[in-house]
């Protein structure tokens, strides 16, 4: 049976009209069957055409009826309108003295006799009048004139629905006719504008809902096709009054009216200052701010950010700032908060436009990361003067410092007050953060003005007065985010990754973004405080009174608060590095075919792919609801601030010694092998992405820029543009590798960015392992002799470049001439031959010892300030730093010699000086690379620059070195004390006559010894800021002056010398390795520990030779036993002198004497009891005569080490 819903079991008939055989087992169709199929298809097509024709015939009568009905309606309306026009004209003709004038526009306007006459004519007019009928325009003009001359009722009497509806329709009619009236006589346009002003005054609340169309029509009257203000003078008064008519009344729908005004009128470019001033007199700031806020909401159908071009938005923002600045607010507290909120959204949206155009026209380059890489560039014009001046007003000292002026006290009497204050703090934080991102070149100034802000009020108690830094610390300290992260670092994951928070339903904070905004602003402010705060202010800030004259001391946190802050920063930064994969959602999905990626449109999958086939996607998400604040930026900012506090603590201890360690989160017994493995992975990744672990790409860029500076070359715009594009390509490529690197090398990232989490001894072990790893990668062995043997057999020419002959009287010049060209090749073993003045090679044993002697001799000559090179100078503590005036003195010498600036010899001479600085950096790097200690001590501020050269961290720019007041103490104690007195001066600073200028003193001579007292030093005065010579130092800006002085002396003046030295140092030692140590630890790496040597460790690692060789019995020679007994009795000073006597440095190796290279050795020096001990420091060899008596041995040894006698090379 065949089942069916009808109940019939009969199979339904199947009709096949296609002509196709539905039997799959049938044989192929024959030609006859093919012919039958074609006939059947023709029949089907004919039947389909007939069916379509019948369908169209059925539709034709209804369509015809619809057309006829529409035509009849149109004709009827036209006839009716014609009748109404005639009726209107007859009425007007009867009232007017026409005397044969037929056109309505030529009739004389006489007042209406009554309201009913006017109302009747108005009712007819709004029913028949149309913008498409020219004569209706004349009728509207006539009515407007008669209406204006009639003594009609005021707004109160016109409140009836009859008048209201008709006047609203009249306004819409007049608005629709404004555009045609632009081409007519100016009198007609003025009549319509006056009519609009009069009617809007009567029904402002009803007109508010029509404000967008109303102001749009007015905008069309006043602007040209480009949107630029182009209103003729004889229309300005009426046009402005038409605008003010809707803005002036205080009505319930005022915000709606102001929305239309903002979206239409404020987009007109280049309105005159007088027009703006007259508008400002009628604008209520609070309503304008509310309208702006409503227009920026996501639910608004007229969102300004979506309905206006960026150029129009720039003008709108400028007008908005002008009106707010010049207008009067009726509710200051509310409008200030709303204004800050609105401006935050505007500036955030326009941040790129403002930053790129605020300082003049720029070129932008866009790069597309696909197989067909293309580069496009366009010129961005500078901002118009009015827009630029108004926007720059946002970052003025008065504006920025006054942001907190109306903020309520943080601790209120109840929870409601506290909530309001938290909201205010959040709004101000968003605004300040947005300004920082929109004006990156003015960032330090903005932070400084914010730092000067306070919550003080004239009518409040002392408790409500609070510096901005303390205000935002207290606000941040009260947030749930701050408390949670301070307790445990794992809370950071869910607080920064929304997806994890949604999956786990944990830590759901409704105001999470607001809390982050407050914290972020504090993190921006606190570094400024640390820069201008000396140690006394920092350590005694908690004891300062509210009335103290020192703003920095009033702003200082107490030490317990600093300790709590470091706990928060430690947990935040640690988790962002250690759990970076979970926070940033780094995904490594299965291999995705390129075809699938292509057709899916997943450009990111195509561009962000690892060369070995893995697909990598790193989501650098934004936080706090701010598009400009990313996870990478937060990571860099928290890391930089944490390092600043750590550096201050390392200079003057105020925290417990183990406070910084976070060893509980690591398996310390496996830490060094694990981090070495990550270092290997880093090199693989950088090779894959084309990045150079030594930062060579950046160094090359620096060299190019330095050469352009020295050559005084100014490239064409196109050339500079191409260079910028190429640099951008490299940066994008390396940024992709860096993102992936951060996800797979967490220990290495922590070690390089927050090394204080790990004990110093562990970091030294990792450093030595990194060096060994680099040696194996370059040489395939760590044995210098094996490398030499391999090179002699495979590449003897290359091996010859590592050999050099040097004269002892010119060791630095010879070394520079022969080894500078090696570059990174200086890492390999070198072979030195010392020659005398007769060019005779001195005999010697080179087991690495001659190399050590060479390096120590070169450093002694290069860094000795009395040797005549004058490239490094000493401070008051005899600590070395690059001579900041060396380059300028070289240029002055060339000028005195008559060499023109920019000539070939001039440029080559200045380059040569910088190359020598670079070579000195390589020599220090070579000592670190080989583990050779040298007795050279650098100034701490200079060593800080070494530690800040790491190039692989997310916040490399944020954590780079910035000179501050405290570092000046290591440069010039007198200057530091003078600036300290200026900072704390209680009187009027302006009476000192200081300006924002600095004077350098040059002593141009070939050698200091050739300088004659009669040669007066040459002063060079420079401005610290543009127009600095005319900017006096006042009580308000003295901290800015101090900051600029510190920045100039520490960073700007010695920049090229320091950069050259660090470039050379980075050629040998990976800058990322140097970032693992602070300034004091780096000094220890260079010259060893300050503590007395461990004699027991030295005895265990001493090698004996000659008669002192230990035999099979394992016993030491009697003289050796006497020697160690005597040394153990020495005081610490004599022990260090012994070490310097033998090894040329008084400090022990960092990892013990087992790592001394070459090993500490003792051999017999003859049997003469009167002979003094001698040494060969090149091989760390002590030649000790075979003394029989302990007293004689002690006396001879002390005499030698205290007098320095016995130094020779054997």
CSV table of C-alpha atoms in Angstrom, one decimal, residues 43 113 287 335 383 435 451 467 497 572 598 733 764 950 973 1078 1109:
chain,number,residue,atom,x,y,z
A,43,UNK,CA,6.8,22.8,-25.4
A,113,UNK,CA,-6.9,93.5,10.8
A,287,UNK,CA,22.5,72.5,28.0
A,335,UNK,CA,28.9,70.9,33.8
A,383,UNK,CA,45.4,72.2,11.8
A,435,UNK,CA,45.1,64.2,26.6
A,451,UNK,CA,51.1,66.9,39.2
A,467,UNK,CA,47.8,67.3,45.9
A,497,UNK,CA,40.9,39.2,30.3
A,572,UNK,CA,50.6,43.3,38.3
A,598,UNK,CA,42.3,33.7,1.9
A,733,UNK,CA,58.1,42.7,11.4
A,764,UNK,CA,75.1,36.3,37.1
A,950,UNK,CA,67.4,46.2,26.7
A,973,UNK,CA,77.3,67.8,43.3
A,1078,UNK,CA,70.9,47.7,38.1
A,1109,UNK,CA,103.3,21.6,41.9
